[in-house]
Structure formats: C-alpha cells, structure tokens
C-alpha cells in the first residue's frame, strides 16, 4: 500500500511539473506572437530581405556576374570609386552611373523602390556593400 502511495505521489509530481512547464511554454509563445520577445534584425538581414523579397532585386542583379543588370560587385565598385550615393540613385535623385544602357529596364522597378522605407534603403546599401566584399 505504501509503495502505491509513493508511485501515486511520483506520478502527481510529474503531472504538476509537466503542466507547469506547458503553461510557461504557452506564455512564452504568446509573448513572442505579440512581439514582447521579438528579435531585432540587423541592417544586413533587413537588406537581404529587401533584395531577395520585397524589392526582387535578385531577378536582375546577381552578386558576381552581369545578368539583366550589372552585378552587385560592379555596382558597389563603381559607386565607391566615384564616391557616389546609391541611395540617391534608388530615390531617383541621381543619374545612373554603372550601366546607363540598362536604365530603361531599371526604371520599371522604381514603383517598387518608392515603397521602401528609409531604413530599408540604408539596409539594402549595407547588404550590397557587404556581399560585394565577400
């Protein structure tokens, strides 16, 4: 009989621990869903998300070779050499300096670029700068 009480207490202890852990897990999941524990993204990560997602830049620009448009390496090299502002170009505040012949194709994408926030534009520049140096 005493052995049975010990087993019963052991089972009840496991159940309490299990349900307690489950409620903590649910509390953590809920707080993550509502943004309490939301992880901050680095500018590089935001830029990568814009380049490969919202901006669809990858469809015309490859990292290391010309595609429809110049490579990211070429773009960032020319902008660095000429001390030019790639963000100004993306905002249509500066003329194209890398591959003016393909500018007409790029012009169709400015409607998408106009939806970028200032943070996304700066993050895109960070991303392109960093991947061009790899």
Coordinates of N, CA and C in Angstrom, one line a residue:
X1 N 0.8 -1.2 0.0 CA 0.0 0.0 0.0 C 0.9 1.3 0.0
X2 N 1.9 1.2 0.8 CA 2.8 2.4 0.9 C 3.5 2.6 -0.4
X3 N 3.9 1.5 -1.1 CA 4.5 1.6 -2.4 C 3.6 2.3 -3.4
X4 N 2.3 2.0 -3.3 CA 1.3 2.6 -4.2 C 1.2 4.1 -4.0
X5 N 1.3 4.5 -2.7 CA 1.2 5.9 -2.4 C 2.4 6.7 -3.0
X6 N 3.6 6.0 -2.8 CA 4.8 6.6 -3.4 C 4.8 6.8 -4.9
X7 N 4.3 5.8 -5.6 CA 4.1 5.8 -7.0 C 3.1 6.9 -7.4
X8 N 2.0 6.9 -6.6 CA 1.0 7.9 -6.9 C 1.5 9.4 -6.7
X9 N 2.3 9.6 -5.7 CA 2.9 10.9 -5.4 C 3.9 11.2 -6.6
X10 N 4.6 10.2 -7.0 CA 5.6 10.5 -8.1 C 4.9 10.8 -9.4
X11 N 3.8 10.2 -9.7 CA 3.0 10.5 -10.9 C 2.4 11.9 -10.8
X12 N 1.9 12.2 -9.6 CA 1.3 13.6 -9.4 C 2.4 14.6 -9.6
X13 N 3.6 14.4 -9.1 CA 4.7 15.3 -9.2 C 5.0 15.5 -10.6
X14 N 5.1 14.5 -11.4 CA 5.4 14.6 -12.9 C 4.3 15.4 -13.6
X15 N 3.1 15.1 -13.2 CA 1.9 15.8 -13.8 C 2.0 17.3 -13.5
X16 N 2.3 17.7 -12.3 CA 2.4 19.1 -11.9 C 3.5 19.8 -12.7
X17 N 4.7 19.1 -12.7 CA 5.8 19.6 -13.5 C 5.5 19.8 -14.9
X18 N 4.9 18.8 -15.5 CA 4.5 18.8 -16.9 C 3.6 19.9 -17.3
X19 N 2.5 20.1 -16.5 CA 1.5 21.1 -16.8 C 2.1 22.5 -16.5
X20 N 3.0 22.6 -15.5 CA 3.7 23.9 -15.2 C 4.6 24.3 -16.3
X21 N 5.3 23.3 -16.9 CA 6.2 23.6 -18.0 C 5.4 24.0 -19.2
X22 N 4.3 23.3 -19.4 CA 3.4 23.6 -20.6 C 2.9 25.0 -20.5
X23 N 2.5 25.5 -19.3 CA 1.9 26.8 -19.2 C 3.0 27.9 -19.5
X24 N 4.2 27.6 -19.0 CA 5.3 28.5 -19.2 C 5.6 28.6 -20.7
X25 N 5.6 27.4 -21.4 CA 5.9 27.4 -22.8 C 4.8 28.2 -23.6
X26 N 3.5 28.0 -23.2 CA 2.5 28.7 -23.8 C 2.6 30.2 -23.6
X27 N 3.0 30.6 -22.4 CA 3.2 32.0 -22.1 C 4.3 32.6 -22.9
X28 N 5.4 31.9 -23.1 CA 6.5 32.3 -23.9 C 6.1 32.5 -25.4
X29 N 5.3 31.5 -25.9 CA 4.9 31.5 -27.3 C 3.9 32.7 -27.5
X30 N 3.0 33.0 -26.5 CA 2.1 34.1 -26.6 C 2.9 35.4 -26.7
X31 N 3.9 35.5 -25.8 CA 4.6 36.8 -25.7 C 5.4 37.0 -27.0
X32 N 5.9 35.9 -27.6 CA 6.6 36.1 -28.9 C 5.7 36.5 -30.0
X33 N 4.4 35.9 -30.0 CA 3.5 36.3 -31.0 C 3.1 37.7 -30.9
X34 N 3.0 38.3 -29.7 CA 2.6 39.7 -29.6 C 3.7 40.6 -29.6
X35 N 4.9 40.1 -29.8 CA 6.1 40.9 -30.1 C 6.9 41.3 -28.8
X36 N 6.6 40.7 -27.7 CA 7.3 41.1 -26.5 C 8.8 40.6 -26.6
X37 N 9.0 39.5 -27.1 CA 10.4 39.0 -27.2 C 10.9 39.0 -28.7
X38 N 10.4 39.9 -29.5 CA 10.7 39.9 -30.9 C 12.2 40.3 -31.0
X39 N 12.9 39.5 -31.8 CA 14.4 39.7 -32.1 C 14.5 40.8 -33.1
X40 N 15.5 41.7 -32.8 CA 15.8 42.8 -33.7 C 16.6 42.2 -34.9
X41 N 16.3 42.7 -36.1 CA 17.0 42.3 -37.3 C 18.2 43.3 -37.6
X42 N 19.3 42.8 -38.0 CA 20.4 43.7 -38.3 C 20.1 44.3 -39.7
X43 N 20.8 45.4 -40.0 CA 20.6 46.1 -41.3 C 21.0 45.1 -42.4
X44 N 22.0 44.3 -42.2 CA 22.3 43.3 -43.2 C 21.1 42.4 -43.5
X45 N 20.5 41.9 -42.5 CA 19.3 41.0 -42.6 C 18.2 41.7 -43.3
X46 N 17.9 42.9 -42.9 CA 16.8 43.7 -43.5 C 17.1 43.9 -45.0
X47 N 18.4 44.3 -45.3 CA 18.8 44.5 -46.7 C 18.7 43.2 -47.5
X48 N 19.1 42.1 -46.9 CA 18.9 40.8 -47.6 C 17.5 40.5 -47.9
X49 N 16.6 40.8 -46.9 CA 15.2 40.6 -47.1 C 14.6 41.4 -48.2
X50 N 15.0 42.7 -48.3 CA 14.6 43.6 -49.3 C 15.1 43.1 -50.7
X51 N 16.4 42.8 -50.8 CA 17.0 42.4 -52.0 C 16.3 41.2 -52.6
X52 N 16.1 40.2 -51.7 CA 15.6 38.9 -52.2 C 14.1 38.8 -52.0
X53 N 13.4 39.7 -51.4 CA 12.0 39.6 -51.2 C 11.3 40.8 -51.9
X54 N 10.9 41.8 -51.0 CA 10.1 42.9 -51.4 C 10.6 43.6 -52.7
X55 N 11.9 43.8 -52.8 CA 12.5 44.5 -54.0 C 12.7 43.7 -55.2
X56 N 12.8 42.4 -55.0 CA 13.0 41.4 -56.1 C 14.2 41.8 -56.9
X57 N 15.2 42.4 -56.3 CA 16.4 42.9 -56.9 C 17.2 41.7 -57.6
X58 N 17.1 40.6 -56.9 CA 17.8 39.4 -57.4 C 17.4 38.9 -58.8
X59 N 16.3 39.3 -59.2 CA 15.8 38.9 -60.6 C 16.7 39.5 -61.7
X60 N 17.3 40.7 -61.4 CA 18.1 41.3 -62.4 C 19.6 41.5 -62.0
X61 N 19.9 41.4 -60.7 CA 21.2 41.6 -60.2 C 21.7 40.4 -59.5
X62 N 22.8 39.8 -60.0 CA 23.5 38.7 -59.4 C 24.7 39.3 -58.6
X63 N 25.2 38.5 -57.7 CA 26.3 39.1 -56.8 C 27.5 39.3 -57.7
X64 N 27.9 38.3 -58.4 CA 29.3 38.4 -59.1 C 29.3 38.3 -60.6
X65 N 28.1 38.4 -61.2 CA 28.1 38.4 -62.7 C 26.9 39.2 -63.2
X66 N 27.1 39.8 -64.4 CA 26.1 40.6 -65.1 C 25.0 39.6 -65.5
X67 N 23.8 40.1 -65.3 CA 22.6 39.4 -65.7 C 21.8 40.4 -66.6
X68 N 20.6 40.6 -66.2 CA 19.8 41.7 -66.9 C 20.5 43.0 -66.6
X69 N 20.9 43.2 -65.3 CA 21.6 44.4 -64.9 C 23.0 44.1 -64.4
X70 N 23.7 45.1 -64.0 CA 25.1 44.8 -63.6 C 25.1 44.0 -62.3
X71 N 26.2 43.4 -62.0 CA 26.4 42.6 -60.8 C 26.4 43.6 -59.6
X72 N 26.1 43.0 -58.4 CA 26.2 43.8 -57.2 C 27.6 44.3 -57.0
X73 N 28.6 43.4 -57.2 CA 30.0 43.8 -57.1 C 30.4 45.0 -58.0
X74 N 29.9 44.9 -59.2 CA 30.2 46.0 -60.1 C 29.5 47.3 -59.7
X75 N 28.3 47.2 -59.3 CA 27.6 48.4 -58.8 C 28.3 49.1 -57.7
X76 N 28.6 48.3 -56.6 CA 29.2 48.9 -55.4 C 30.6 49.3 -55.7
X77 N 31.3 48.7 -56.6 CA 32.7 49.1 -57.0 C 32.6 50.5 -57.7
X78 N 31.8 50.7 -58.6 CA 31.6 52.0 -59.3 C 31.2 53.1 -58.4
X79 N 30.2 52.8 -57.5 CA 29.7 53.8 -56.6 C 30.8 54.2 -55.6
X80 N 31.7 53.2 -55.2 CA 32.8 53.5 -54.3 C 33.8 54.4 -55.0
X81 N 34.2 54.0 -56.2 CA 35.2 54.7 -57.0 C 34.8 56.1 -57.2
X82 N 33.6 56.3 -57.5 CA 33.1 57.7 -57.9 C 32.5 58.4 -56.7
X83 N 32.6 57.8 -55.5 CA 32.1 58.4 -54.3 C 30.7 58.9 -54.5
X84 N 29.9 58.0 -55.1 CA 28.5 58.3 -55.4 C 27.6 57.7 -54.4
X85 N 26.3 58.1 -54.5 CA 25.3 57.7 -53.5 C 24.3 56.8 -54.1
X86 N 24.4 55.5 -53.9 CA 23.5 54.5 -54.5 C 22.0 54.8 -54.0
X87 N 21.9 55.2 -52.8 CA 20.5 55.5 -52.3 C 19.9 56.7 -53.1
X88 N 20.7 57.7 -53.4 CA 20.2 58.8 -54.2 C 19.7 58.3 -55.6
X89 N 20.4 57.4 -56.1 CA 20.0 56.8 -57.4 C 18.7 56.0 -57.2
X90 N 18.6 55.2 -56.2 CA 17.4 54.5 -56.0 C 16.2 55.4 -55.7
X91 N 16.4 56.5 -55.1 CA 15.4 57.5 -54.9 C 15.1 58.4 -56.1
X92 N 15.8 58.1 -57.2 CA 15.7 58.8 -58.5 C 16.1 60.3 -58.3
X93 N 17.1 60.5 -57.4 CA 17.7 61.8 -57.2 C 19.1 61.9 -57.9
X94 N 19.5 60.9 -58.5 CA 20.8 60.9 -59.2 C 20.7 60.0 -60.5
X95 N 21.6 60.4 -61.4 CA 21.6 59.7 -62.7 C 22.3 58.3 -62.6
X96 N 21.9 57.4 -63.5 CA 22.6 56.1 -63.4 C 24.1 56.3 -63.8
X97 N 25.0 55.6 -63.1 CA 26.4 55.7 -63.5 C 27.1 54.4 -63.8
X98 N 26.4 53.3 -63.5 CA 27.0 52.0 -63.7 C 26.8 51.4 -65.1
X99 N 25.6 51.3 -65.5 CA 25.2 50.7 -66.7 C 24.0 51.4 -67.3
X100 N 24.3 52.7 -67.8 CA 23.1 53.5 -68.3 C 22.3 52.9 -69.4
X101 N 22.9 51.9 -70.1 CA 22.1 51.3 -71.2 C 20.9 50.5 -70.7
X102 N 21.1 49.9 -69.5 CA 20.0 49.1 -68.9 C 19.1 49.9 -68.0
X103 N 19.3 51.2 -67.9 CA 18.5 52.1 -67.1 C 17.0 52.0 -67.4
X104 N 16.7 51.9 -68.7 CA 15.3 51.8 -69.0 C 14.6 50.6 -68.4
X105 N 15.3 49.5 -68.3 CA 14.7 48.3 -67.7 C 14.6 48.6 -66.2
X106 N 15.6 49.2 -65.6 CA 15.5 49.5 -64.2 C 14.4 50.5 -63.8
X107 N 14.1 51.4 -64.7 CA 13.0 52.4 -64.4 C 11.7 51.7 -64.1
X108 N 11.4 50.6 -64.6 CA 10.2 49.9 -64.3 C 10.1 49.5 -62.9
X109 N 11.2 49.3 -62.2 CA 11.3 48.9 -60.8 C 11.1 50.0 -59.8
X110 N 11.2 51.3 -60.3 CA 11.1 52.4 -59.3 C 9.8 52.4 -58.6
X111 N 8.7 51.9 -59.2 CA 7.4 51.9 -58.5 C 7.5 51.0 -57.2
X112 N 8.3 49.9 -57.3 CA 8.5 49.1 -56.1 C 9.5 49.8 -55.1
X113 N 10.5 50.4 -55.7 CA 11.5 51.1 -54.8 C 10.9 52.2 -54.0
X114 N 9.9 52.9 -54.6 CA 9.3 54.0 -53.9 C 8.6 53.6 -52.6
X115 N 8.3 52.3 -52.5 CA 7.6 51.8 -51.3 C 8.6 51.5 -50.2
X116 N 9.9 51.5 -50.5 CA 10.9 51.2 -49.5 C 11.0 52.4 -48.4
X117 N 11.1 52.0 -47.2 CA 11.4 53.0 -46.2 C 12.8 53.4 -46.2
X118 N 13.1 54.5 -45.5 CA 14.5 55.0 -45.4 C 15.4 53.9 -44.8
X119 N 14.9 53.2 -43.8 CA 15.6 52.2 -43.1 C 15.9 51.0 -44.1
X120 N 14.9 50.7 -45.0 CA 15.1 49.6 -45.9 C 16.1 50.0 -47.0
X121 N 16.1 51.3 -47.4 CA 17.1 51.7 -48.4 C 18.5 51.6 -47.8
X122 N 18.7 52.1 -46.6 CA 20.0 52.1 -46.0 C 20.4 50.6 -45.7
X123 N 19.5 49.8 -45.3 CA 19.8 48.4 -45.1 C 20.2 47.7 -46.4
X124 N 19.5 48.0 -47.5 CA 19.9 47.5 -48.8 C 21.3 47.9 -49.2
X125 N 21.7 49.1 -48.9 CA 23.0 49.6 -49.2 C 24.0 48.8 -48.4
X126 N 23.7 48.6 -47.1 CA 24.6 47.8 -46.2 C 24.8 46.4 -46.8
X127 N 23.7 45.8 -47.1 CA 23.7 44.4 -47.7 C 24.5 44.3 -48.9
X128 N 24.3 45.2 -49.9 CA 25.0 45.2 -51.1 C 26.5 45.4 -50.9
X129 N 26.8 46.3 -50.0 CA 28.2 46.6 -49.7 C 28.9 45.4 -49.2
X130 N 28.3 44.8 -48.2 CA 28.9 43.6 -47.6 C 29.0 42.4 -48.5
X131 N 28.0 42.1 -49.3 CA 28.1 40.9 -50.2 C 29.1 41.2 -51.3
X132 N 29.3 42.4 -51.7 CA 30.2 42.7 -52.7 C 31.7 42.6 -52.3
X133 N 31.9 42.5 -51.0 CA 33.3 42.3 -50.4 C 33.6 40.9 -50.1
X134 N 32.7 40.0 -50.3 CA 32.9 38.6 -49.9 C 33.7 37.8 -50.9

